[in-house]
Structures are given as structure tokens and as C-alpha cells.
Coordinates of C-alpha atoms in Angstrom, one line a residue:
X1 CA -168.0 59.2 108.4
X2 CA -165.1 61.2 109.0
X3 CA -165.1 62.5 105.1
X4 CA -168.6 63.3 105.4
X5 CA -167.8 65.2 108.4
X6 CA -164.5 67.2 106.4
X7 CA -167.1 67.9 103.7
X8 CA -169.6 69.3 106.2
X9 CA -167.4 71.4 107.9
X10 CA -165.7 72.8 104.4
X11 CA -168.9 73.8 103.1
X12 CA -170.2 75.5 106.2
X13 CA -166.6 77.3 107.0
X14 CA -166.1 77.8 103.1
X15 CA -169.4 79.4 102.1
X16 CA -169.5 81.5 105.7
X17 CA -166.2 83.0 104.0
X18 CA -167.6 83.2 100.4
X19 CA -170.7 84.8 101.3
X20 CA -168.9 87.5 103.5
X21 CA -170.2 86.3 107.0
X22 CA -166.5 85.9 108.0
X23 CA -165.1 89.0 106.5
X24 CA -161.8 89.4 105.2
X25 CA -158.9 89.8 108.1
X26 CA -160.8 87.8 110.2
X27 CA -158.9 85.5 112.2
X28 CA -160.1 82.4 113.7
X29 CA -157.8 80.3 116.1
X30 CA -158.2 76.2 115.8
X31 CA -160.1 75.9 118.9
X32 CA -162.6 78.5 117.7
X33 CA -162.9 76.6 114.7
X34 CA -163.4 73.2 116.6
X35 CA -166.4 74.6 119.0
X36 CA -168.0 76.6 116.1
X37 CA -168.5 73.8 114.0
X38 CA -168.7 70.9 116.3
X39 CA -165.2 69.6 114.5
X40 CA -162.3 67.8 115.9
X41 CA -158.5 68.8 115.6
X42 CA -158.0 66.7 112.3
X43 CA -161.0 67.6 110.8
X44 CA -160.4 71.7 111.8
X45 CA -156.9 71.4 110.3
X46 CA -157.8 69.3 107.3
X47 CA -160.0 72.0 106.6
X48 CA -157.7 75.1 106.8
X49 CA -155.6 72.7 104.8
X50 CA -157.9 73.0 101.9
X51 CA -159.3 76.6 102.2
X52 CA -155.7 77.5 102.1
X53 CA -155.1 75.9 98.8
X54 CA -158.0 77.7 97.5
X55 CA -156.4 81.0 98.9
X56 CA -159.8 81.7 101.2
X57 CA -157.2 81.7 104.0
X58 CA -153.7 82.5 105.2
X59 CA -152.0 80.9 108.4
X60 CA -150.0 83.0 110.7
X61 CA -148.2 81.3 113.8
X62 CA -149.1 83.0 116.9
X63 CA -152.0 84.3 115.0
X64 CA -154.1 82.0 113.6
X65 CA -156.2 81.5 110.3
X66 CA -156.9 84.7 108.2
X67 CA -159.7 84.9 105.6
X68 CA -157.9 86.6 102.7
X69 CA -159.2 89.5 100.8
X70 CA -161.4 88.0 97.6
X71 CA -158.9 89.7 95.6
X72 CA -156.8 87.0 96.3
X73 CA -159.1 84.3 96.4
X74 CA -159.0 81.2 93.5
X75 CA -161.8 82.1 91.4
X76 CA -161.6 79.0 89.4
X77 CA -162.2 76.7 92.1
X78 CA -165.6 74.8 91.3
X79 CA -166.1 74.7 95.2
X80 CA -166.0 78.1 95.5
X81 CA -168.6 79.1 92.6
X82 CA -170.8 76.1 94.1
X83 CA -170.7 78.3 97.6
X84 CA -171.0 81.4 95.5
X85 CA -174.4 80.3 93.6
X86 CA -175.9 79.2 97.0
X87 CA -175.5 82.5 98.5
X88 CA -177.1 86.0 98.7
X89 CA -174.5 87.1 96.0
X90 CA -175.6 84.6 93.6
X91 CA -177.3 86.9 90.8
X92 CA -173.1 88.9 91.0
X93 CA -171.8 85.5 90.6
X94 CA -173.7 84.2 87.9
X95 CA -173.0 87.7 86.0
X96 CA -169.4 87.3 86.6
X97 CA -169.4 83.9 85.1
X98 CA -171.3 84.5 82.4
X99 CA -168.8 87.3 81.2
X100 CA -166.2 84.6 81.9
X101 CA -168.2 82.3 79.5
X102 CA -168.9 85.0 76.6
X103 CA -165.0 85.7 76.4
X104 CA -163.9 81.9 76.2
X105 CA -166.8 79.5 74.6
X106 CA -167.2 81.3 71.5
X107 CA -163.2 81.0 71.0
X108 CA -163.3 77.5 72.0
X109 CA -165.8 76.8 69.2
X110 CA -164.3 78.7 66.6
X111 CA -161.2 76.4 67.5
X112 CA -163.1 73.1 67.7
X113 CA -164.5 73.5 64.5
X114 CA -160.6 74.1 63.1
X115 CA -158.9 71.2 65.2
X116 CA -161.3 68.6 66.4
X117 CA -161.0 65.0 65.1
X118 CA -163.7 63.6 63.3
X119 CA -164.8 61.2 66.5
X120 CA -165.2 64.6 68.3
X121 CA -167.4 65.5 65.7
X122 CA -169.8 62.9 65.2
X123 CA -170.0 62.7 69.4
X124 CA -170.8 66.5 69.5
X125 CA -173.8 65.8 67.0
X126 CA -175.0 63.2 69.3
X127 CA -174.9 65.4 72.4
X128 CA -176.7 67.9 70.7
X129 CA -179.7 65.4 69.6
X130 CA -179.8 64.1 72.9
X131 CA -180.6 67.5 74.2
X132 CA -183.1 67.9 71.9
X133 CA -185.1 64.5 72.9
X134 CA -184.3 65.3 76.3
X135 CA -186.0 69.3 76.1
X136 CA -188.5 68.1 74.8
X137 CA -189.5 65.4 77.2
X138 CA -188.7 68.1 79.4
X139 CA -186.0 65.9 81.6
X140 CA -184.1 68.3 83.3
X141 CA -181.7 65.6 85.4
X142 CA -180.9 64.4 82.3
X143 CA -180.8 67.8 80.0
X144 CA -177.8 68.6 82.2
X145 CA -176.1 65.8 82.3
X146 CA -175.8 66.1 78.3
X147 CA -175.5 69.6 78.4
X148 CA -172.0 69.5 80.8
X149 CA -171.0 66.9 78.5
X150 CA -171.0 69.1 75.3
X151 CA -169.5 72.1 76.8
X152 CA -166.9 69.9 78.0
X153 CA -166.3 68.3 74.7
X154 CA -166.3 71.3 72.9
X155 CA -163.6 72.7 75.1
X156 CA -161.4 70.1 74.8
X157 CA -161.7 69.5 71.2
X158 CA -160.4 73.3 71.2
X159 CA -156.8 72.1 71.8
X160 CA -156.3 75.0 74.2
X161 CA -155.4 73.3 77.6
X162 CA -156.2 76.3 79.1
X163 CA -160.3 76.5 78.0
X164 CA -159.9 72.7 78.6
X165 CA -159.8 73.3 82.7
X166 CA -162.5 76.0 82.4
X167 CA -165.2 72.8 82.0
X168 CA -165.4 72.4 85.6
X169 CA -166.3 76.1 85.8
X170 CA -168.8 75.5 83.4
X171 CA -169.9 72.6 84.7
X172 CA -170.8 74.4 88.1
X173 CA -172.4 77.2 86.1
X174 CA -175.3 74.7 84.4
X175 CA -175.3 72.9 87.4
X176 CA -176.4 75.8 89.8
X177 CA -178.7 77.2 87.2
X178 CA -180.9 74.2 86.9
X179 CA -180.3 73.4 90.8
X180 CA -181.5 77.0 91.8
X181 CA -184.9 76.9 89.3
X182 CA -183.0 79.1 86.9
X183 CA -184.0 76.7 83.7
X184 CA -187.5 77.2 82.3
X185 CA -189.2 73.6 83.3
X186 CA -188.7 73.0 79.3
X187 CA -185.0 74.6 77.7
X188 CA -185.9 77.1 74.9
X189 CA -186.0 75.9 72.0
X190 CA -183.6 78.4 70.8
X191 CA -181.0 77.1 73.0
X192 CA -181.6 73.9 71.5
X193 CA -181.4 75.0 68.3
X194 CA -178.4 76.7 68.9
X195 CA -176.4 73.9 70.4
X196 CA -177.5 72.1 67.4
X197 CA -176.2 75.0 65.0
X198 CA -172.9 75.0 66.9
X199 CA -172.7 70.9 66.6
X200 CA -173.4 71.2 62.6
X201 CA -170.7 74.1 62.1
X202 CA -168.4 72.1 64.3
X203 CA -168.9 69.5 62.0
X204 CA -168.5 71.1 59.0
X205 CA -165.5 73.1 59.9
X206 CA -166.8 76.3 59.8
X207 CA -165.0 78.4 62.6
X208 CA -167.1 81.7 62.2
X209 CA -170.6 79.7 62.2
X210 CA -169.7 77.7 65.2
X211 CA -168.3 81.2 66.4
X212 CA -171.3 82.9 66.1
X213 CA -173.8 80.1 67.6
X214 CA -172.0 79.6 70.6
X215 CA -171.6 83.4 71.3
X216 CA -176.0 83.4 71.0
X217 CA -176.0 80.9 73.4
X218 CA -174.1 82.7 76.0
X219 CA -176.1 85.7 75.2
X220 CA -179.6 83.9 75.5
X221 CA -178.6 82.4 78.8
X222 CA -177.8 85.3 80.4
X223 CA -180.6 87.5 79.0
X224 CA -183.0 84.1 80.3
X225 CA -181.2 83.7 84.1
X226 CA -181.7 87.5 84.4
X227 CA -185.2 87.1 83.3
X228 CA -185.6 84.3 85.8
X229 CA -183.6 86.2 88.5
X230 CA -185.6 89.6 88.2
X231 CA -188.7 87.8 88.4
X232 CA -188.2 85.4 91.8
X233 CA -185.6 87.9 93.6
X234 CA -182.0 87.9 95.1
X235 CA -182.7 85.0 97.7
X236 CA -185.0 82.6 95.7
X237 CA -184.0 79.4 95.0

């Protein structure tokens, strides 16, 4: 009970920050915290704890918490693209992270089709015809539980730590999409296609193939979520 209660109170205090309805240079005291959000002392401070780690907010003694300019904030932190996503600022967010996406999944390709073994080969294949069966039975749940799983293998299989930690970003990315009615109620069957094209170049070894198919499937996601954006408005979903 009491973890449910830490996650409640994160969420509401964390997304009141990421959403801009505590601006930066506020300052809340510990007490304001507890009556605002019905929290005890452990909880309240549990949960500075964590927004701090994040870099939401600063502690001052004799001053209190201070939500920190988004300058300063940590970006990466799946939490805090979750919060993004469900907010008013979700069509920013989900421009911001597609950028993110276009700069690193088509290098991660080109590098998984040069380093992965040949398990991570066969496995990427299979993610990609389960996608396929699962489009076109038009399973969503289950779309994008295989659909995580191949951007996270294919960022792995890159070698680069670094794109390796970026498949929780991603992860929150395909997640909020389908969560917020941003997926046609059948994938494309381009995107298919495409993921398909990226497992067979991956396969083969060809690095400017798998290249070029993941940087199309960036592109055609964020041409479709604009589409889909533009067409139910700012606050659907």
C-alpha cells in the first residue's frame, strides 16, 4: 500500500512539474507537499528523493524544494516522457523524440547489421514476422509488445552501450503512441514492411540497407502521429 501510495504521489507531483503547473523556481516546503497531496512525511520525502534524481528538483535548507528549470531536467528518464505524453505538451514531446529517434535508430541498424551475432539475427527475423501476423490480426496489445522488443534488440545488437540505454526511451515512445490512439487500429503495412526490410538487411549484413529502412520508418511514424495528432487535436487522447 505504501508503494502504491509513493507511486501515486510521484506521478501527480512529477507530471504537475512536467506539464508546467508548478513552474520552474517554485518552491514547495514538505508540509505543503504533505496537505497537497494527502501524503505522509516518508512518502513526501521519498518523493523529493526521486524527483531530485531525475533533476525536476533542487533542495535548499531553510528553503525548501525548487522545481528546476527543464534545461536542467533528465530528459532520458522514461518517467518523465511517460508524464510528458500524458500532457498538453504531448504533440512537442513526441516531436522532440522522434528527432531523438531519427538521429540514433538508423545508426544503430547500420551497426547491427555489421556486429550482431547470428542468434541476434535469426531472433530479429522472428520479431519482425510476428509483427506481421499480429498487424494483421490487428492486435495492438500484442503489436507492441513485439514491436519494443525489436527496437530493443536492434539496439543492443548495435554494440554501442550508449544506443543500448536509449530502448527505454523508445520503449515509452511506442508505448504512449498506441496508449494515446496514435496507431491506426491496423499498423501500415509499410511499417510492416519496413521492419521486415530492416530484419532481412540485418540479416544479410548489409549496413546501408538496414540503414536506409530504419531511417523510413522513423520518417513514416512521424509523418502518421502528426497525421493522427492534426486530425484529433492537442488534448485528445
Amino acid at each position: 500500500m505504501g508503494t502504491d501510495r509513493h507511486e501515486q504521489v510521484l506521478d501527480a507531483l512529477g507530471a504537475a512539474i512536467a506539464n508546467g503547473s508548478l513552474a520552474p523556481g517554485t518552491v514547495l516546503r514538505s508540509e505543503e507537499l504533505q496537505e497537497r497531496f494527502g501524503a505522509s512525511r516518508t512518502v513526501a520525502r521519498e518523493v523529493v528523493r526521486v524527483l531530485e534524481t531525475m533533476r525536476l528538483t533542487s533542495s535548499k535548507r531553510r528553503v525548501g524544494v525548487i522545481v528546476r528549470e527543464p534545461a536542467e531536467w533528465n530528459h532520458y528518464d522514461p518517467r518523465l516522457i511517460r508524464w510528458q505524453l500524458d500532457g498538453p505538451a504531448r504533440p512537442a514531446a513526441l516531436a522532440t523524440l522522434n528527432e531523438l529517434r531519427s538521429a540514433i535508430e538508423p545508426c544503430a541498424a547500420r551497426f547491427a547489421a555489421l556486429r550482431a551475432t547470428p542468434e541476434e539475427r535469426g531472433r530479429l527475423g522472428a520479431l519482425g514476422e510476428r509483427l506481421a501476423r499480429t498487424a494483421r490480426a490487428r492486435d495492438l496489445s500484442a503489436f507492441l509488445e513485439f514491436d519494443i522488443a525489436f527496437h530493443d534488440l536492434l539496439l543492443s545488437a548495435s554494440r554501442n552501450p550508449m544506443f543500448g540505454q536509449l530502448s527505454a526511451v523508445v520503449a515509452e515512445v511506442l508505448t504512449g503512441r498506441t496508449g494515446h490512439g496514435l496507431m491506426p487500429p491496423e499498423p501500415q503495412p509499410e511499417a510492416v514492411a519496413l521492419h521486415l526490410a530492416v530484419a532481412a538487411a540485418v540479416a544479410a549484413g548489409d549496413a546501408d540497407r538496414a540503414e536506409r529502412a530504419m531511417r523510413d520508418i522513423v520518417v513514416q511514424a512521424r509523418d502518421e502521429i502528426a497525421a493522427l495528432v492534426s486530425e484529433a487535436g492537442p488534448a485528445a487522447g
